[in-house]
mmCIF file of C-alpha atoms and ligand atoms in Angstrom:
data_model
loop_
_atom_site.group_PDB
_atom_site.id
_atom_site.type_symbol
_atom_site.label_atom_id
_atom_site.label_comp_id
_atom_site.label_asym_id
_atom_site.label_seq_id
_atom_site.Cartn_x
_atom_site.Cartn_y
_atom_site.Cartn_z
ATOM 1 C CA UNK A 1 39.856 -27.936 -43.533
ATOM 2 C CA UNK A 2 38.465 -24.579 -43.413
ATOM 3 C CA UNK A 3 37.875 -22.895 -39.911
ATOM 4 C CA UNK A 4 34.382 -22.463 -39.937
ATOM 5 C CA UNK A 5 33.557 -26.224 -40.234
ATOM 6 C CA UNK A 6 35.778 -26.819 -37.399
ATOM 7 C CA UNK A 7 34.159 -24.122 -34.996
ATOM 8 C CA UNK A 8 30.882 -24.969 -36.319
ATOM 9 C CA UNK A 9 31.624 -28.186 -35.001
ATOM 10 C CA UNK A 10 32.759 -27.130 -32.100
ATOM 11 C CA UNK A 11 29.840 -25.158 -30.810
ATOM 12 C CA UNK A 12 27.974 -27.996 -31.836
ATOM 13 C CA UNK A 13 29.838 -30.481 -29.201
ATOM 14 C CA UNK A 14 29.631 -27.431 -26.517
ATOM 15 C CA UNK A 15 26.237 -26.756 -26.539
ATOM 16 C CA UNK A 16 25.408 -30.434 -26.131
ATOM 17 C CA UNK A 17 27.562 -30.763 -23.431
ATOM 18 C CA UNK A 18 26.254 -27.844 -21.517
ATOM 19 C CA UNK A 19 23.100 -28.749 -22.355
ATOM 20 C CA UNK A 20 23.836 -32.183 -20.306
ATOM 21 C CA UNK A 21 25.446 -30.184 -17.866
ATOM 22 C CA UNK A 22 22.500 -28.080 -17.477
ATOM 23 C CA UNK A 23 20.301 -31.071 -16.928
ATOM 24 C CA UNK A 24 22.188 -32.753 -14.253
ATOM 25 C CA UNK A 25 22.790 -29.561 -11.867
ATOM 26 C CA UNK A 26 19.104 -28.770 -11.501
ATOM 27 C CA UNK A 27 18.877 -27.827 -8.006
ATOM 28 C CA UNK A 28 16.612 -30.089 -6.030
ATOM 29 C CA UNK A 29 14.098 -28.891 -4.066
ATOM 30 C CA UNK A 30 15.636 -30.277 -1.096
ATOM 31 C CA UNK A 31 16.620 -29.436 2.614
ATOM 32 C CA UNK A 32 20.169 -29.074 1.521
ATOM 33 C CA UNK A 33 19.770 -27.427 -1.626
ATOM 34 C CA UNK A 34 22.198 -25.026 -1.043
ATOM 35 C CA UNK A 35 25.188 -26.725 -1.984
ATOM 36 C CA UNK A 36 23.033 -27.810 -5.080
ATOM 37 C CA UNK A 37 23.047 -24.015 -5.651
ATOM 38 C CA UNK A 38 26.868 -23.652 -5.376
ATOM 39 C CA UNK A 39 27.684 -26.674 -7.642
ATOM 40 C CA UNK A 40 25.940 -25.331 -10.442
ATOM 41 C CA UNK A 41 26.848 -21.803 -9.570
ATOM 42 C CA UNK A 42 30.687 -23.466 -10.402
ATOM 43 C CA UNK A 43 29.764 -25.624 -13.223
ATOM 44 C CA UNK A 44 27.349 -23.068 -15.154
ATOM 45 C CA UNK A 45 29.995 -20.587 -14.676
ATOM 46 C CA UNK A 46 31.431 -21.473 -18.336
ATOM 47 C CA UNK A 47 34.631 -23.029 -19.177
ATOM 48 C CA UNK A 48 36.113 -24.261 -22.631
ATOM 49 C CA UNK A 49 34.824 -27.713 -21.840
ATOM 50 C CA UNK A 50 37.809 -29.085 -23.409
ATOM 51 C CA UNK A 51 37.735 -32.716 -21.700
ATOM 52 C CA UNK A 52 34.526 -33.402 -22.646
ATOM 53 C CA UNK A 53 34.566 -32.157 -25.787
ATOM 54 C CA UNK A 54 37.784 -34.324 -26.264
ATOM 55 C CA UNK A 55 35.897 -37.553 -25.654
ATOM 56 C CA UNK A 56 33.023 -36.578 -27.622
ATOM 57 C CA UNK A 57 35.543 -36.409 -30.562
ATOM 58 C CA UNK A 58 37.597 -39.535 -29.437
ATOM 59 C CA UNK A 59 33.955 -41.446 -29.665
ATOM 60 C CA UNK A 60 32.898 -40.349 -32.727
ATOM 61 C CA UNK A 61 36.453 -40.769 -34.233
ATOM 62 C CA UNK A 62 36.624 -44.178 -33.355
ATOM 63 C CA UNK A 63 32.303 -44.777 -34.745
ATOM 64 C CA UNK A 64 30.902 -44.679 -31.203
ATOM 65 C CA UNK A 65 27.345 -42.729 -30.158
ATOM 66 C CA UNK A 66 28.215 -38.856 -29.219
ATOM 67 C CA UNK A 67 25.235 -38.773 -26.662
ATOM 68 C CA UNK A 68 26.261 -41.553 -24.684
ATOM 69 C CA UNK A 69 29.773 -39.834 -25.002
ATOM 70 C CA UNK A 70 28.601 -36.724 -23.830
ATOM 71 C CA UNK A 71 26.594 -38.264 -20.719
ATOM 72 C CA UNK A 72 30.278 -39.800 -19.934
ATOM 73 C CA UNK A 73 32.094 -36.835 -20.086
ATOM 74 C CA UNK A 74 29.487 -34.816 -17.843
ATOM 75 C CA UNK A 75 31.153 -36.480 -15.225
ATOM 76 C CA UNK A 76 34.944 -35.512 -16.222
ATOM 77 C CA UNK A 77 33.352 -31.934 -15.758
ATOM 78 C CA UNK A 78 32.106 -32.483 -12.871
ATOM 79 C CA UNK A 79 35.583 -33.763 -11.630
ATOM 80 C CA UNK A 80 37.375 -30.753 -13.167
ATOM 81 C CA UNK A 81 35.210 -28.219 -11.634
ATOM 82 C CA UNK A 82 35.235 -29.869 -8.001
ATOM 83 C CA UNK A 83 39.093 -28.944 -8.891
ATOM 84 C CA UNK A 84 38.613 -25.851 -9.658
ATOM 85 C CA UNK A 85 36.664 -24.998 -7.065
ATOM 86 C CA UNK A 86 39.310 -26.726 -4.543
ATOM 87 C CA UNK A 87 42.109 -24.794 -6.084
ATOM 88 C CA UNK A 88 40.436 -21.673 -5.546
ATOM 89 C CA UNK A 89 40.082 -21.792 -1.847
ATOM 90 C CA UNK A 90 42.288 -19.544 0.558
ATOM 91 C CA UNK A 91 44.013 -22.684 1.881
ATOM 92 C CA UNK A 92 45.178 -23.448 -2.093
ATOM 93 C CA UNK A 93 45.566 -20.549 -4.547
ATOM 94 C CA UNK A 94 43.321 -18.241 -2.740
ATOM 95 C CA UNK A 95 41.590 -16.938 -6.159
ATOM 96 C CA UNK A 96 39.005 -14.245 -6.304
ATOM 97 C CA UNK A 97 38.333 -15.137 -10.121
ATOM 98 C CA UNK A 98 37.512 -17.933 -12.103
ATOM 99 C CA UNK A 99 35.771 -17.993 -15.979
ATOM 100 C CA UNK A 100 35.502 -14.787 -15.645
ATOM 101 C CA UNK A 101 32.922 -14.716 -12.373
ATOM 102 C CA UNK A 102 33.799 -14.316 -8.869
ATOM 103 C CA UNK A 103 35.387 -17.955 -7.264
ATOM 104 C CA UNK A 104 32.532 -20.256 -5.080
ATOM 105 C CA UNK A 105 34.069 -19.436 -1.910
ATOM 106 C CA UNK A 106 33.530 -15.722 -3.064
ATOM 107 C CA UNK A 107 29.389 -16.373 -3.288
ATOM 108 C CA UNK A 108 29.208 -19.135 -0.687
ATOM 109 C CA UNK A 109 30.711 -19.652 2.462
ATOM 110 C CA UNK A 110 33.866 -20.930 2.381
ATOM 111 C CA UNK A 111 32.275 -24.427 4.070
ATOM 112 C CA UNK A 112 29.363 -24.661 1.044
ATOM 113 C CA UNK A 113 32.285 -24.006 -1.562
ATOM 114 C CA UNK A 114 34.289 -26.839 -0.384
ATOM 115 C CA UNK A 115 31.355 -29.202 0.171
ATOM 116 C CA UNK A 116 30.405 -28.124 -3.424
ATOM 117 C CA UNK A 117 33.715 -29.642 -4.718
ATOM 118 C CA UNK A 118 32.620 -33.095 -2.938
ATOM 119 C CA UNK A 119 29.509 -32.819 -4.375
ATOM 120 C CA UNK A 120 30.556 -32.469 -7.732
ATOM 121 C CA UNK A 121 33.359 -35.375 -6.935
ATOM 122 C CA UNK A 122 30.697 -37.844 -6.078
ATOM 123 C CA UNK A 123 28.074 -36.711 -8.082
ATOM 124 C CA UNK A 124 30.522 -37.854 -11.185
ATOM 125 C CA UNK A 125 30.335 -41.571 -9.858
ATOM 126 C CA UNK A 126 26.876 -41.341 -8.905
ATOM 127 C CA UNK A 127 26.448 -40.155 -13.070
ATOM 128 C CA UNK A 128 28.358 -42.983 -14.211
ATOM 129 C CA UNK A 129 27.296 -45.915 -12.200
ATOM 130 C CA UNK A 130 23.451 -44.987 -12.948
ATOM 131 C CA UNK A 131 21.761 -47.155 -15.342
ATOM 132 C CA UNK A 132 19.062 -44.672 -16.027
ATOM 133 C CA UNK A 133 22.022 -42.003 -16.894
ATOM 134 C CA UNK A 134 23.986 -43.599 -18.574
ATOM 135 C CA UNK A 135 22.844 -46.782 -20.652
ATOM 136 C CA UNK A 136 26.074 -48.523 -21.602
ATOM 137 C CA UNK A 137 26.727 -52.165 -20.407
ATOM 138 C CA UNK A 138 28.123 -52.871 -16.506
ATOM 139 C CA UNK A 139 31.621 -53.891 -17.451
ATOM 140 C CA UNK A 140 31.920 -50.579 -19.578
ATOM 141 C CA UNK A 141 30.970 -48.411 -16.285
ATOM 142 C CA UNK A 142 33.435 -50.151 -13.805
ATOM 143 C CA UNK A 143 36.525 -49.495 -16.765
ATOM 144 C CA UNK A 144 35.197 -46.028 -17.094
ATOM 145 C CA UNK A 145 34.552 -45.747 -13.098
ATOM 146 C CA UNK A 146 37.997 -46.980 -12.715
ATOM 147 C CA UNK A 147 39.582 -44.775 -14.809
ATOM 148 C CA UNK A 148 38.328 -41.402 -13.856
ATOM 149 C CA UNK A 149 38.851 -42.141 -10.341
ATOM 150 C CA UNK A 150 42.648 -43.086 -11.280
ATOM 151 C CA UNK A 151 43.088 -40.102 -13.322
ATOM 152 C CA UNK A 152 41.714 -37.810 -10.596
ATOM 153 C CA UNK A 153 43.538 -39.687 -7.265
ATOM 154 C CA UNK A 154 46.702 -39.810 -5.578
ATOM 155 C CA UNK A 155 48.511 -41.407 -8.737
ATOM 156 C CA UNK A 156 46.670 -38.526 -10.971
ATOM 157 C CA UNK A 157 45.497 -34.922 -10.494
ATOM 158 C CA UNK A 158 45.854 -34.989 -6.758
ATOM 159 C CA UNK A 159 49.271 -36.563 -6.691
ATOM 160 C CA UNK A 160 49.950 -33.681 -8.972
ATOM 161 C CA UNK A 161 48.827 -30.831 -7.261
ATOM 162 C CA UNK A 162 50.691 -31.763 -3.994
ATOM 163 C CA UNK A 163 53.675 -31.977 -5.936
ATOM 164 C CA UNK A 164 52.796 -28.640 -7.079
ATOM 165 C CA UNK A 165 52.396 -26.979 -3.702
ATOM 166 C CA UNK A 166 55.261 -28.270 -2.095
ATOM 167 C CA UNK A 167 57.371 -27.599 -5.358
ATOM 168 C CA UNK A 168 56.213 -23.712 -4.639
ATOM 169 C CA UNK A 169 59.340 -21.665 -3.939
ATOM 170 C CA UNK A 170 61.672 -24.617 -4.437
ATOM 171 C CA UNK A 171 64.670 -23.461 -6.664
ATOM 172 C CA UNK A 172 66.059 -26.457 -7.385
ATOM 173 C CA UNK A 173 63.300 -27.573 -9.475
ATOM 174 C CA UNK A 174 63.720 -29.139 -13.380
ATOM 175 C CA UNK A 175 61.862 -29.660 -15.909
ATOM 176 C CA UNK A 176 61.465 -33.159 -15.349
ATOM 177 C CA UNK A 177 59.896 -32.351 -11.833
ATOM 178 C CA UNK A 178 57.362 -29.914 -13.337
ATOM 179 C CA UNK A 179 57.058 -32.407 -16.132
ATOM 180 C CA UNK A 180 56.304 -34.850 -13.550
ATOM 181 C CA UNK A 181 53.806 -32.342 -11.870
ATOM 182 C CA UNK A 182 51.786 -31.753 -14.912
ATOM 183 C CA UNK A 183 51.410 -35.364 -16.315
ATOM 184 C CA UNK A 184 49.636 -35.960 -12.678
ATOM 185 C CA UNK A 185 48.014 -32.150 -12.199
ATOM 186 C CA UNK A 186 46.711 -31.298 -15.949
ATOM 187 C CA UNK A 187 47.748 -34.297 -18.192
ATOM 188 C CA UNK A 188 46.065 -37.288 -16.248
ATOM 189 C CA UNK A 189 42.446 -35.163 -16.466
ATOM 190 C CA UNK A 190 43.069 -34.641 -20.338
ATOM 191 C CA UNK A 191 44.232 -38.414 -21.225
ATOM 192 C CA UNK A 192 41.277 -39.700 -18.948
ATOM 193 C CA UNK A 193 38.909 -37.857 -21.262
ATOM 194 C CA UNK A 194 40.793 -39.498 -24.456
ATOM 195 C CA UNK A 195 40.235 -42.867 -22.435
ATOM 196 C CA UNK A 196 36.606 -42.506 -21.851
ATOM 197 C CA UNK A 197 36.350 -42.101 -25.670
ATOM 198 C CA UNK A 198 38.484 -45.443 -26.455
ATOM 199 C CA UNK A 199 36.522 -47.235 -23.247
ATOM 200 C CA UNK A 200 32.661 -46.099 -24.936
ATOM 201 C CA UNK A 201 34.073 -47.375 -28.487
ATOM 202 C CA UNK A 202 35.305 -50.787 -26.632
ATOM 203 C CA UNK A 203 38.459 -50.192 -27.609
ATOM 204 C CA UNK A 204 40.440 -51.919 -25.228
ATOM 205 C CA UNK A 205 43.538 -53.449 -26.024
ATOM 206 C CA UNK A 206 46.111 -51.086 -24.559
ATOM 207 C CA UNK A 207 49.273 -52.687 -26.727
ATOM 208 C CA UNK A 208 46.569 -52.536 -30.043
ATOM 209 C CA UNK A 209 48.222 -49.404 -32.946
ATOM 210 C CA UNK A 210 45.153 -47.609 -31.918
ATOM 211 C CA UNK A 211 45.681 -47.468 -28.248
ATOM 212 C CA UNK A 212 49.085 -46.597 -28.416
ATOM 213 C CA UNK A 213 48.718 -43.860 -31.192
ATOM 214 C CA UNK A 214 45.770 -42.559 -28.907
ATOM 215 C CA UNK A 215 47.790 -42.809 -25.897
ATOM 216 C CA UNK A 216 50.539 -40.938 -27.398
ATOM 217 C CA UNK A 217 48.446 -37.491 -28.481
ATOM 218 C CA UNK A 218 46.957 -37.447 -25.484
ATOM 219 C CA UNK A 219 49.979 -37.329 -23.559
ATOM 220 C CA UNK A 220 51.433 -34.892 -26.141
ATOM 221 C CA UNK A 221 48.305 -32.687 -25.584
ATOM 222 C CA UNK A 222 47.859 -32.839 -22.058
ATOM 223 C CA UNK A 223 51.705 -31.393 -21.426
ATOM 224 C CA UNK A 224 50.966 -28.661 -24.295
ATOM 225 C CA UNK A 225 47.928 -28.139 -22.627
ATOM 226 C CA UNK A 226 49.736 -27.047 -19.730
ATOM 227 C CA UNK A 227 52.595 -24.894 -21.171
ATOM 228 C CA UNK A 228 50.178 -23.168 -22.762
ATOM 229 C CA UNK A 229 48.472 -22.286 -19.383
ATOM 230 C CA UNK A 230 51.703 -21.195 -18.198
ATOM 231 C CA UNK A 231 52.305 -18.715 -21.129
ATOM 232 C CA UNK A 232 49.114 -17.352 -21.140
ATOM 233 C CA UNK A 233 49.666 -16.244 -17.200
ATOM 234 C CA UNK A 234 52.516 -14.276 -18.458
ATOM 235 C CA UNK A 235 51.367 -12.746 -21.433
ATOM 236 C CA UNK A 236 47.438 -13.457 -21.418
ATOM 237 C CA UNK A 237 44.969 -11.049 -21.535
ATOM 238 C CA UNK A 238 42.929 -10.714 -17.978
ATOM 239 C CA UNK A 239 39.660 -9.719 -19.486
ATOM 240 C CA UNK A 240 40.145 -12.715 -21.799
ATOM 241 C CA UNK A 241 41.512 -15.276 -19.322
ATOM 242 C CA UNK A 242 38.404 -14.645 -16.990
ATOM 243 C CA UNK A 243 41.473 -14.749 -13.907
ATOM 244 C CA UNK A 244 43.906 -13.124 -12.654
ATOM 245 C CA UNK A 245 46.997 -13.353 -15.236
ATOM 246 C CA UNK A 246 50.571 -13.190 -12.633
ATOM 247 C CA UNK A 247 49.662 -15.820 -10.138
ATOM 248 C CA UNK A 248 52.391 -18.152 -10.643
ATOM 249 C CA UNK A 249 55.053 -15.855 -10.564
ATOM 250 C CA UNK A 250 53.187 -13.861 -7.331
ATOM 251 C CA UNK A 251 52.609 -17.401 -5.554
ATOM 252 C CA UNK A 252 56.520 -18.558 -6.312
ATOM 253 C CA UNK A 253 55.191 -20.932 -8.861
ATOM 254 C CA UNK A 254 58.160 -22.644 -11.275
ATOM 255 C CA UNK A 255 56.679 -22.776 -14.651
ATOM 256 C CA UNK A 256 57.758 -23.945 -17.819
ATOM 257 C CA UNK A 257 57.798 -20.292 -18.706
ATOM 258 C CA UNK A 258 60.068 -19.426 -15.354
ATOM 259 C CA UNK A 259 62.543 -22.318 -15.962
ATOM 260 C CA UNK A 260 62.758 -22.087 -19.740
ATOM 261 C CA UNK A 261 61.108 -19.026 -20.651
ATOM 262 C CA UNK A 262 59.203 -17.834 -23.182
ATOM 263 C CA UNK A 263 60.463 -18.369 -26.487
ATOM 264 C CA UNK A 264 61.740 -21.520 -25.404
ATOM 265 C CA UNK A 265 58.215 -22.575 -23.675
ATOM 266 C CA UNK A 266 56.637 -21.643 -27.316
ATOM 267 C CA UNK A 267 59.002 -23.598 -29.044
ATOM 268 C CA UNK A 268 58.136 -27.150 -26.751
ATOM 269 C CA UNK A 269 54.060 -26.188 -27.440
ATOM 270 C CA UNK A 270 54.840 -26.341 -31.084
ATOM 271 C CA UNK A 271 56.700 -29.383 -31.234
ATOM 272 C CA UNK A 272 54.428 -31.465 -28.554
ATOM 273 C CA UNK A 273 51.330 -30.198 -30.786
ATOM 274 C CA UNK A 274 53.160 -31.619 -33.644
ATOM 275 C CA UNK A 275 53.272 -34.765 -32.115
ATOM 276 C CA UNK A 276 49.995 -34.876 -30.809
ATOM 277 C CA UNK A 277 48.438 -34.621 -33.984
ATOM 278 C CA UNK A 278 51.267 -36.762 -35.853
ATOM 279 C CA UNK A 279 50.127 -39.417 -33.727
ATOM 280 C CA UNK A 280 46.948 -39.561 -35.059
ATOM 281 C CA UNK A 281 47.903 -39.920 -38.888
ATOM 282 C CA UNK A 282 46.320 -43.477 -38.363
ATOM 283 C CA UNK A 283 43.260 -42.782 -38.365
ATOM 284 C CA UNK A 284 43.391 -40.949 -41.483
ATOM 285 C CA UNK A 285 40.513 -38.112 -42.415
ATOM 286 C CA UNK A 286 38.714 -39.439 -39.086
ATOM 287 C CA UNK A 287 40.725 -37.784 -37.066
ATOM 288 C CA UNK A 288 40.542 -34.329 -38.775
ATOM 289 C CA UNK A 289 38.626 -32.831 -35.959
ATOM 290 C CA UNK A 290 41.476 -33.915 -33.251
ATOM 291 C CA UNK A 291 44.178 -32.131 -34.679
ATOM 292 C CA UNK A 292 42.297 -28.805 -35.729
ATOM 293 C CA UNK A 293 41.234 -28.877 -31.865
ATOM 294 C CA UNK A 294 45.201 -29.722 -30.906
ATOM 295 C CA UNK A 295 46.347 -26.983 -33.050
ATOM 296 C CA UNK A 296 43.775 -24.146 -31.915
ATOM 297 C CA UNK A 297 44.525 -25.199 -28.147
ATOM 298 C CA UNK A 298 47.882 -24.132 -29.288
ATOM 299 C CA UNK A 299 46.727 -20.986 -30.576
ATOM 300 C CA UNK A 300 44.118 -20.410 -27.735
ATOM 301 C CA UNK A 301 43.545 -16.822 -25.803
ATOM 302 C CA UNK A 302 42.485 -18.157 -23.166
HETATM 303 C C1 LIG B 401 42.478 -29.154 -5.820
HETATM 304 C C2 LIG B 401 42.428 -31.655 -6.196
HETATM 305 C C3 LIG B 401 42.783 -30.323 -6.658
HETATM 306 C C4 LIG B 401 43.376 -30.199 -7.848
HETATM 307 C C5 LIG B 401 43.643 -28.934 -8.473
HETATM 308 C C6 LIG B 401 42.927 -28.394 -11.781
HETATM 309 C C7 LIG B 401 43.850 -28.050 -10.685
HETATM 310 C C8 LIG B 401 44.310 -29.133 -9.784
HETATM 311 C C9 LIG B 401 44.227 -26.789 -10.469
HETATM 312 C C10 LIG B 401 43.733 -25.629 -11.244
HETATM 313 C C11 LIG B 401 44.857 -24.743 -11.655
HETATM 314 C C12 LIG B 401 45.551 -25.197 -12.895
HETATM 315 C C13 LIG B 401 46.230 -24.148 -13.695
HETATM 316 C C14 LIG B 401 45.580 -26.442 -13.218
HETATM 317 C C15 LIG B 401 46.195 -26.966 -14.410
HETATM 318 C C16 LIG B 401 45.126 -27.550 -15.230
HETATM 319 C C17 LIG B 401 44.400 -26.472 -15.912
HETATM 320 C C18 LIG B 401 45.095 -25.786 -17.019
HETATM 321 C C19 LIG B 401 43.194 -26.143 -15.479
HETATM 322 C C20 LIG B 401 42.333 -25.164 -16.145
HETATM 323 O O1 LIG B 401 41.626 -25.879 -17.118
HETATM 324 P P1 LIG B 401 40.868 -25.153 -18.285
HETATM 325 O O2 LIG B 401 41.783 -24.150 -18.914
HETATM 326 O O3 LIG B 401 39.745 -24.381 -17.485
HETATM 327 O O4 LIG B 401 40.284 -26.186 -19.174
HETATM 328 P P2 LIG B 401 38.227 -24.085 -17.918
HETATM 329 O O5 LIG B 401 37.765 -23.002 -16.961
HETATM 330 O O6 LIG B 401 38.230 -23.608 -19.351
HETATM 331 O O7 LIG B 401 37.470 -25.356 -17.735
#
């Protein structure tokens, strides 16, 4: 598959999902408006858009309609950047940086940016139960509903950033702990945006070949996802990155790159890419999209 087909259709997924994104942070003209105004400050700010563009894919993979896809995974945006934004803030990370602009809390007061997180939390719920928005049947919203709010609670990204924070400075950690940390923190986030895909297309039937094939690169890509992250703070290029590169090591942060270092860290990318896109030699030439996008995650600047 040559490269230009693949980023062709890759802008192509991009700018309809910013496009959506555009559309639903139009700031109201409203008493409140100013946390309007810091929501979209956050979610304009750019961004790979790699969840949504992930269910986009999954959809049309699997025959289902890429706009009602891309309304879906408007919201899984929304949730990301509410956890960006979160992360950010002095009583987290503390970052001055993020896609390459200064953080909300830098532009806002430090109250708007965290009520702009909230926003963007419930505004993802508010997307997805709205028949208007989103025109799929009622049974479809509460599995989607359900599984967004899963992937991003206690059991999911939040369960995996407290693990995170109170793993900070421990030196007793192992790779199965940060393992552990990043199947809740990053990889719940990326499989929920494999599930909305599967969920639009009806497919349901989490014992079916196709579920558990699915299943299995997203779990794949969600931990290569993160090593990749991890290497890039140590080696990434600032300008690039659009943040600070360092912060791990600088906040005490165990990484896959501080337990097993580098070479060792690029060695588990290549082999969980491998089986990311291995596990979706069922779906034959469908799925050649998915694994170009697995493989330049791999190779990714940023
Ligand atoms: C505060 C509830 C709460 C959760 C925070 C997402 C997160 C959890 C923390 C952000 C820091 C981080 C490195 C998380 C790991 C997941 C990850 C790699 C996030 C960055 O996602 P990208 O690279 O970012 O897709 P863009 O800006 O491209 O959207």
């Amino acid at each position: 598959m040559s490269n230009k087909i693949f980023e062709d259709k890759l802008s192509e997924y991009i700018s309809r999902i910013n496009n959506k994104l555009d559309e639903i942070s139009s700031i109201p003209n409203l008493p409140q408006k100013s946390v309007y105004e810091a929501m979209r400050y956050s979610l304009m700010a750019g961004g790979k858009r790699v969840r949504p563009v992930i269910t986009a894919a999954v959809a049309e993979m699997l025959g289902g309609d890429v706009d009602t896809a891309v309304c879906a995974s408007a919201a899984i945006e929304c949730v990301h950047t509410y956890s960006l934004i979160h992360d950010d803030l002095p009583c987290m990370d503390d970052d001055d940086l993020r896609r390459g602009m200064a953080t909300c809390h830098k532009v806002f007061p430090e109250s708007t940016a965290l009520l702009a997180g909230d926003g963007l939390l419930n505004m993802a719920f508010e997307l997805l139960s709205d028949d208007e928005y989103l025109k799929v049947p009622a049974d479809m919203k509460i599995r989607l509903i359900s599984a967004l709010s899963k992937a991003s609670g206690t059991r999911g990204m939040i369960g995996g950033q407290i693990l995170d924070l109170e793993g900070e400075s421990r030196n007793n950690l192992t790779i199965h702990d940060l393992e552990l940390m990043h199947r809740g923190k990053t990889g719940a986030m990326i499989s929920v945006s494999v599930e909305f895909g599967c969920i639009l297309c009806s497919l349901y039937d989490k014992t079916s070949d196709e579920f558990v094939k699915i299943r299995e690169f997203s779990e794949n890509l969600g931990l290569a996802f993160q090593i990749k992250d991890d290497i890039l703070d140590v080696i990434g290029d600032e300008t690039v990155l659009g943040k600070p590169i360092g912060s791990d090591k600088s906040c005490g942060k165990n990484t896959f790159v501080t337990i097993l270092g580098i070479e060792e860290a690029e060695k588990c990318l290549a082999v969980l890419t491998d089986r990311a896109v291995s596990a979706l030699d069922i779906f034959g030439d469908r799925a050649w999209f998915l694994k170009e996008l697995a493989d330049a995650l791999l190779r990714r600047d940023k």
